[in-house]
Short mmCIF file of C-alpha atoms in Angstrom, two decimals:
data_model
loop_
_atom_site.label_atom_id
_atom_site.label_comp_id
_atom_site.label_asym_id
_atom_site.label_seq_id
_atom_site.Cartn_x
_atom_site.Cartn_y
_atom_site.Cartn_z
CA MET N 1 31.31 77.86 85.44
CA ASP N 2 33.79 78.18 82.57
CA MET N 3 32.49 81.10 80.39
CA GLY N 4 34.18 79.63 77.31
CA LEU N 5 32.22 76.50 77.73
CA ILE N 6 28.98 78.44 78.07
CA ALA N 7 29.79 80.37 74.87
CA SER N 8 30.65 77.16 72.98
CA ARG N 9 27.32 75.58 74.09
CA SER N 10 25.51 78.71 73.05
CA ARG N 11 27.08 78.59 69.52
CA HIS N 12 26.18 74.87 69.20
CA ALA N 13 22.58 75.66 70.27
CA ARG N 14 22.24 78.45 67.76
CA ALA N 15 23.66 76.25 65.03
CA TRP N 16 21.21 73.41 65.93
CA ILE N 17 18.28 75.76 65.91
CA GLY N 18 19.38 77.27 62.53
CA ALA N 19 19.70 73.82 61.06
CA LEU N 20 16.23 72.95 62.29
CA PHE N 21 14.80 76.21 60.89
CA ILE N 22 16.43 75.60 57.42
CA ALA N 23 15.14 71.99 57.42
CA ALA N 24 11.64 73.18 58.19
CA ILE N 25 11.72 75.79 55.30
CA GLY N 26 13.03 73.10 52.97
CA ALA N 27 10.29 70.65 53.99
CA ALA N 28 7.60 73.34 53.56
CA SER N 29 8.91 74.19 50.07
CA ILE N 30 8.64 70.64 48.88
CA PRO N 31 4.91 70.82 47.95
CA ALA N 32 5.44 74.13 46.21
CA ALA N 33 8.43 72.82 44.24
CA HIS N 34 6.45 69.75 43.29
CA ALA N 35 3.54 71.82 42.02
CA GLN N 36 5.98 73.93 39.93
CA GLU N 37 7.47 70.84 38.37
CA TYR N 38 4.10 69.08 38.00
CA PRO N 39 3.31 67.70 35.58
CA ASN N 40 6.39 66.48 33.91
CA LYS N 41 4.92 63.41 32.08
CA PRO N 42 1.51 62.44 30.63
CA LEU N 43 -1.52 62.10 32.80
CA ARG N 44 -4.11 59.32 32.71
CA PHE N 45 -7.90 59.85 33.16
CA ILE N 46 -9.56 56.61 34.08
CA VAL N 47 -13.14 56.33 32.94
CA SER N 48 -15.19 53.57 34.65
CA SER N 49 -17.50 53.06 31.77
CA PRO N 50 -17.18 51.88 28.10
CA PRO N 51 -16.54 54.31 25.21
CA GLY N 52 -19.51 56.24 24.03
CA GLY N 53 -21.15 57.25 27.28
CA VAL N 54 -21.38 60.91 28.42
CA VAL N 55 -18.50 60.62 30.86
CA ASP N 56 -16.24 59.12 28.23
CA ILE N 57 -17.28 61.84 25.70
CA ARG N 58 -16.54 64.56 28.19
CA ALA N 59 -13.29 63.03 29.34
CA ARG N 60 -11.87 62.97 25.86
CA ARG N 61 -12.97 66.41 24.83
CA PHE N 62 -12.00 67.99 28.15
CA GLY N 63 -8.64 66.10 28.32
CA VAL N 64 -7.48 67.62 25.08
CA ARG N 65 -7.86 71.23 26.37
CA LEU N 66 -6.67 70.54 29.86
CA GLY N 67 -3.56 68.84 28.36
CA GLU N 68 -2.87 71.95 26.42
CA LEU N 69 -2.91 74.01 29.57
CA LEU N 70 -0.76 71.58 31.52
CA LYS N 71 1.58 71.09 28.58
CA GLN N 72 1.28 67.32 28.88
CA PRO N 73 -0.96 64.92 27.05
CA ILE N 74 -3.82 63.34 28.85
CA ILE N 75 -4.57 59.64 27.96
CA VAL N 76 -8.16 58.39 28.54
CA GLU N 77 -8.39 54.75 29.55
CA ASN N 78 -11.79 52.93 29.88
CA LYS N 79 -11.97 50.37 32.70
CA PRO N 80 -15.69 49.39 32.90
CA GLY N 81 -17.37 46.70 34.89
CA ALA N 82 -18.87 45.95 38.39
CA SER N 83 -21.15 48.99 38.21
CA THR N 84 -18.10 51.25 37.48
CA THR N 85 -16.22 50.22 40.66
CA ILE N 86 -13.40 48.47 38.78
CA GLY N 87 -12.03 51.77 37.41
CA ALA N 88 -12.51 53.47 40.70
CA GLU N 89 -10.53 50.80 42.57
CA PHE N 90 -7.74 51.05 40.07
CA VAL N 91 -7.37 54.76 40.75
CA ALA N 92 -7.73 54.32 44.51
CA LYS N 93 -4.77 51.94 44.49
CA SER N 94 -2.68 54.13 42.17
CA ALA N 95 0.32 56.26 43.28
CA PRO N 96 -0.80 59.50 44.87
CA ASP N 97 1.24 61.68 42.60
CA GLY N 98 -1.45 63.43 40.39
CA TYR N 99 -0.76 61.40 37.28
CA THR N 100 -3.65 58.98 37.58
CA ALA N 101 -7.09 60.37 38.15
CA LEU N 102 -10.76 59.12 38.07
CA PHE N 103 -12.84 61.14 35.55
CA GLY N 104 -16.22 60.11 36.82
CA GLY N 105 -19.62 60.79 38.21
CA ASN N 106 -21.66 59.87 41.19
CA THR N 107 -21.87 56.19 40.56
CA GLU N 108 -18.31 55.28 41.56
CA VAL N 109 -17.95 57.36 44.70
CA VAL N 110 -21.56 57.97 45.81
CA VAL N 111 -24.09 55.44 44.43
CA ALA N 112 -22.08 52.21 44.73
CA PRO N 113 -20.96 52.94 48.33
CA ALA N 114 -24.51 54.10 49.22
CA LEU N 115 -25.85 50.70 48.16
CA ARG N 116 -23.31 49.08 50.42
CA THR N 117 -21.67 47.42 47.48
CA PRO N 118 -18.67 45.29 48.60
CA ILE N 119 -16.05 47.57 47.05
CA ARG N 120 -12.40 47.47 47.85
CA TYR N 121 -12.00 51.22 48.50
CA ASP N 122 -13.10 53.81 50.93
CA GLN N 123 -14.83 56.65 49.10
CA ASP N 124 -13.85 59.18 51.73
CA LYS N 125 -10.27 58.08 52.51
CA ASP N 126 -9.02 56.73 49.18
CA PHE N 127 -10.11 59.70 46.96
CA ILE N 128 -9.57 63.45 47.07
CA PRO N 129 -12.25 65.43 45.11
CA VAL N 130 -10.35 67.77 42.93
CA ALA N 131 -12.91 69.60 40.84
CA GLN N 132 -16.48 69.32 39.61
CA PHE N 133 -17.21 70.15 35.93
CA THR N 134 -20.90 69.73 35.40
CA LEU N 135 -24.33 69.26 36.88
CA GLY N 136 -26.94 67.89 34.57
CA TYR N 137 -30.18 65.94 34.18
CA PRO N 138 -31.10 63.13 31.82
CA VAL N 139 -34.18 62.41 29.70
CA LEU N 140 -36.33 59.25 29.63
CA VAL N 141 -36.41 57.78 26.08
CA VAL N 142 -38.38 55.02 24.39
CA ASN N 143 -37.49 53.06 21.33
CA SER N 144 -39.42 54.70 18.41
CA ALA N 145 -40.52 51.39 16.92
CA LEU N 146 -42.28 50.28 20.14
CA GLY N 147 -45.34 52.44 19.43
CA PRO N 148 -45.81 54.82 22.42
CA LYS N 149 -44.95 58.48 21.71
CA THR N 150 -45.68 59.96 25.11
CA LEU N 151 -45.26 58.89 28.77
CA PRO N 152 -49.00 58.19 29.28
CA GLN N 153 -49.02 56.09 26.19
CA LEU N 154 -46.04 54.12 27.41
CA ILE N 155 -47.69 53.48 30.73
CA GLU N 156 -50.83 52.26 29.03
CA TRP N 157 -48.73 50.03 26.81
CA ALA N 158 -47.02 48.51 29.92
CA LYS N 159 -50.27 47.95 31.91
CA ALA N 160 -51.63 46.03 28.97
CA ARG N 161 -48.46 43.77 28.96
CA PRO N 162 -47.42 43.15 32.58
CA GLY N 163 -43.70 42.46 32.94
CA LYS N 164 -43.01 42.85 29.23
CA LEU N 165 -41.56 46.40 29.33
CA LEU N 166 -37.69 46.20 29.35
CA CYS N 167 -35.89 49.07 31.13
CA GLY N 168 -32.28 49.43 30.52
CA SER N 169 -29.75 50.28 33.28
CA SER N 170 -25.92 50.71 33.19
CA GLY N 171 -25.60 48.28 36.09
CA HIS N 172 -27.30 47.14 39.26
CA GLY N 173 -27.69 50.17 41.63
CA SER N 174 -26.99 52.69 38.96
CA GLY N 175 -29.00 55.86 38.41
CA GLN N 176 -30.75 54.21 35.54
CA HIS N 177 -31.67 51.20 37.80
CA PHE N 178 -33.28 53.57 40.30
CA VAL N 179 -35.22 55.28 37.53
CA CYS N 180 -36.57 51.97 36.28
CA GLU N 181 -37.71 51.11 39.83
CA LEU N 182 -39.21 54.58 40.34
CA LEU N 183 -41.06 54.36 37.07
CA ALA N 184 -42.57 51.02 38.00
CA ARG N 185 -43.75 52.19 41.41
CA SER N 186 -44.90 55.64 40.32
CA ALA N 187 -46.78 54.40 37.27
CA GLY N 188 -48.08 51.21 38.82
CA ILE N 189 -46.64 48.91 36.13
CA GLN N 190 -44.53 45.79 36.07
CA LEU N 191 -41.27 45.92 34.15
CA SER N 192 -37.98 44.08 33.88
CA VAL N 193 -34.61 45.83 34.54
CA VAL N 194 -31.91 44.85 32.04
CA PRO N 195 -28.38 45.67 33.29
CA TYR N 196 -25.48 46.56 30.99
CA LYS N 197 -21.77 47.37 31.61
CA GLY N 198 -22.28 51.04 30.89
CA THR N 199 -24.53 53.60 29.35
CA GLY N 200 -23.17 53.34 25.82
CA PRO N 201 -24.11 49.73 25.18
CA MET N 202 -27.45 50.27 27.03
CA LEU N 203 -28.45 53.10 24.72
CA LEU N 204 -27.28 51.31 21.61
CA ASP N 205 -29.64 48.39 22.55
CA THR N 206 -32.46 50.83 23.33
CA ALA N 207 -32.15 52.41 19.85
CA ALA N 208 -32.09 48.88 18.32
CA GLY N 209 -35.17 47.70 20.28
CA GLN N 210 -33.44 45.12 22.43
CA VAL N 211 -34.73 47.05 25.48
CA HIS N 212 -37.61 49.51 25.39
CA VAL N 213 -36.82 52.44 27.59
CA ALA N 214 -33.78 54.02 29.22
CA ILE N 215 -32.46 57.28 30.45
CA GLY N 216 -29.57 59.21 28.96
CA PHE N 217 -28.04 62.63 28.85
CA LEU N 218 -28.23 64.80 25.79
CA ALA N 219 -24.61 64.25 24.94
CA GLU N 220 -25.43 60.63 24.70
CA VAL N 221 -28.84 60.54 23.06
CA ASP N 222 -29.54 63.73 21.19
CA LYS N 223 -27.64 63.70 17.94
CA GLN N 224 -27.06 59.98 17.71
CA TYR N 225 -30.49 58.70 18.61
CA ILE N 226 -33.15 61.38 19.07
CA GLN N 227 -32.37 63.46 16.04
CA THR N 228 -32.12 60.34 13.87
CA GLY N 229 -35.55 59.24 15.10
CA ARG N 230 -34.38 55.98 16.69
CA VAL N 231 -35.68 57.00 20.19
CA ILE N 232 -38.35 59.42 21.41
CA PRO N 233 -37.90 61.57 24.53
CA LEU N 234 -40.75 61.18 26.94
CA GLY N 235 -39.72 63.39 29.92
CA VAL N 236 -36.79 65.23 31.59
CA LEU N 237 -35.75 64.21 34.99
CA ALA N 238 -35.16 67.73 36.18
CA PRO N 239 -36.80 70.37 38.33
CA LYS N 240 -37.57 72.43 35.31
CA ARG N 241 -37.58 72.05 31.49
CA ILE N 242 -34.33 72.22 29.64
CA ALA N 243 -33.45 74.70 26.90
CA ARG N 244 -32.78 72.06 24.23
CA PHE N 245 -36.37 70.64 24.52
CA PRO N 246 -38.55 73.53 25.87
CA ASP N 247 -41.68 71.52 24.93
CA LEU N 248 -40.68 68.37 26.73
CA PRO N 249 -42.32 68.26 30.13
CA THR N 250 -40.55 67.19 33.31
CA MET N 251 -41.55 63.91 34.96
CA GLY N 252 -43.01 65.96 37.76
CA GLU N 253 -45.27 67.88 35.39
CA GLN N 254 -46.54 64.52 34.16
CA GLY N 255 -47.52 63.50 37.68
CA HIS N 256 -44.49 61.51 38.68
CA SER N 257 -42.66 63.14 41.52
CA ASP N 258 -39.22 62.29 43.05
CA PHE N 259 -37.83 61.75 39.57
CA GLU N 260 -35.17 64.43 39.66
CA MET N 261 -31.96 62.59 38.91
CA GLN N 262 -29.07 64.99 39.02
CA SER N 263 -25.75 63.70 37.79
CA TRP N 264 -22.36 65.34 37.82
CA THR N 265 -18.91 64.80 36.46
CA GLY N 266 -15.81 65.41 38.50
CA LEU N 267 -12.10 64.61 38.83
CA PHE N 268 -10.74 62.57 41.78
CA VAL N 269 -7.14 61.72 42.63
CA PRO N 270 -5.83 59.07 45.09
CA GLY N 271 -5.89 59.94 48.78
CA GLY N 272 -2.52 61.33 49.81
CA THR N 273 -1.95 63.33 46.67
CA PRO N 274 -0.10 66.60 47.55
CA ARG N 275 -2.35 69.51 48.13
CA ALA N 276 -0.35 71.68 45.78
CA VAL N 277 -1.16 69.23 42.96
CA VAL N 278 -4.83 69.20 43.79
CA ASP N 279 -4.91 73.00 43.79
CA ARG N 280 -3.04 73.17 40.46
CA LEU N 281 -5.47 70.81 38.80
CA ASN N 282 -8.46 72.61 40.24
CA ALA N 283 -7.18 75.94 38.96
CA GLU N 284 -6.60 74.67 35.42
CA ILE N 285 -9.83 72.81 35.31
CA THR N 286 -11.72 75.94 36.39
CA LYS N 287 -10.13 77.79 33.44
CA VAL N 288 -11.33 75.18 30.97
CA VAL N 289 -14.87 74.95 32.05
CA ARG N 290 -15.23 78.77 32.04
CA GLU N 291 -14.10 79.08 28.43
CA PRO N 292 -17.00 79.96 26.23
CA GLU N 293 -16.50 77.14 23.74
CA TYR N 294 -16.57 74.50 26.49
CA ALA N 295 -19.34 76.09 28.44
CA ASN N 296 -21.61 76.47 25.39
CA TRP N 297 -20.93 72.83 24.51
CA LEU N 298 -22.02 71.75 27.86
CA ALA N 299 -25.06 73.88 27.72
CA GLU N 300 -26.06 72.20 24.45
CA THR N 301 -25.95 68.81 26.24
CA GLY N 302 -28.22 70.03 28.97
CA SER N 303 -25.48 70.56 31.60
CA GLU N 304 -24.68 73.41 33.89
CA VAL N 305 -21.12 74.55 34.38
CA VAL N 306 -19.99 74.49 38.03
CA THR N 307 -16.65 75.49 39.40
CA PRO N 308 -16.38 74.77 43.11
CA THR N 309 -13.18 74.64 45.07
CA SER N 310 -11.78 71.24 46.07
CA ASP N 311 -13.23 71.60 49.61
CA GLN N 312 -16.63 72.64 48.27
CA PHE N 313 -16.65 69.68 46.03
CA ARG N 314 -15.81 67.39 48.88
CA ASP N 315 -18.79 68.71 50.89
CA PHE N 316 -21.03 68.31 47.81
CA VAL N 317 -19.98 64.70 47.32
CA ARG N 318 -20.66 63.88 50.96
CA ALA N 319 -24.14 65.40 50.83
CA ASP N 320 -24.88 63.52 47.63
CA PHE N 321 -23.81 60.27 49.30
CA ASN N 322 -26.25 60.88 52.12
CA ARG N 323 -29.03 61.52 49.66
CA TRP N 324 -28.40 58.31 47.78
CA ARG N 325 -28.08 56.23 50.98
CA LYS N 326 -31.56 57.43 52.03
CA ARG N 327 -32.93 56.62 48.65
CA SER N 328 -31.33 53.20 48.71
CA ASP N 329 -32.90 52.51 52.14
CA ASP N 330 -36.33 53.96 51.14
CA PHE N 331 -36.64 51.84 47.98
CA GLY N 332 -34.93 48.77 49.30
CA ILE N 333 -32.38 48.66 46.46
CA LYS N 334 -29.23 47.03 47.72
CA TYR N 335 -26.25 45.35 46.22
CA GLU N 336 -26.94 41.98 44.56
CA GLN N 337 -24.39 39.47 43.49
#
């Protein structure tokens, strides 16, 4: 065989392999380069509830500080409705570039799917859990003009007026809805569940006496409603008492078990978002929630600061979904038109 031909083929082969190697390096560097360039324009946080709720309050305060670290403003947009699934669907169908994210809790990606709500997104495939900020527990409150000042008094009031007690919820199948049903079964009372398009309007009507009882987090109810005397806290839905109200007993202490209602806030981006972007967001979010000012503010609202990795948050969300699916099946609460 012609030795010159062999040498020529060898040179071509080496050149081809070299080109492939350079291409591979270039492809591998794309995510890293994207992360270095990201973000180069404002971000949007989609909140699936109306203004005034705990998630909205946190999104706006948190967005200011995170925007400072990312050197880009963060715009908070409220897209309420359909038990928070409208906002979630909007994010699920957004471009997977890290510029549109769902700032939300367990209703959008856990409770609604667990109730087999006919949603137009897949909570596993259409979202990437980026970071979890908080873990907290709400309190049960009653309108101060109703009369009862304690949980036993409220139950006595309700038993004397079957079906007259109005319990507010932020939507069918929401955490508040479950609490209303739990209260009715545990206390042996009849009540009516009144759905709203979000926690903010629900609590406003509770304070005004349009509904009688509801649950809310301290960020939602403490300064605006409890401290002004418009509602009275009856019990905390937690495994132990909270620092803000050390004399307020848990629901379990008052003879009503299974009332622990943990809620959390996290950030989700559309499925397919580059891993480098997810990691960048997680790192910056972790910095914010560990800052004393933010951590102390969360503690004042009865929440714990948590900083899991993206993968740990994903596992947490899946476990929470399984817990809510079991609760839905046990209590027979399913999606209703």
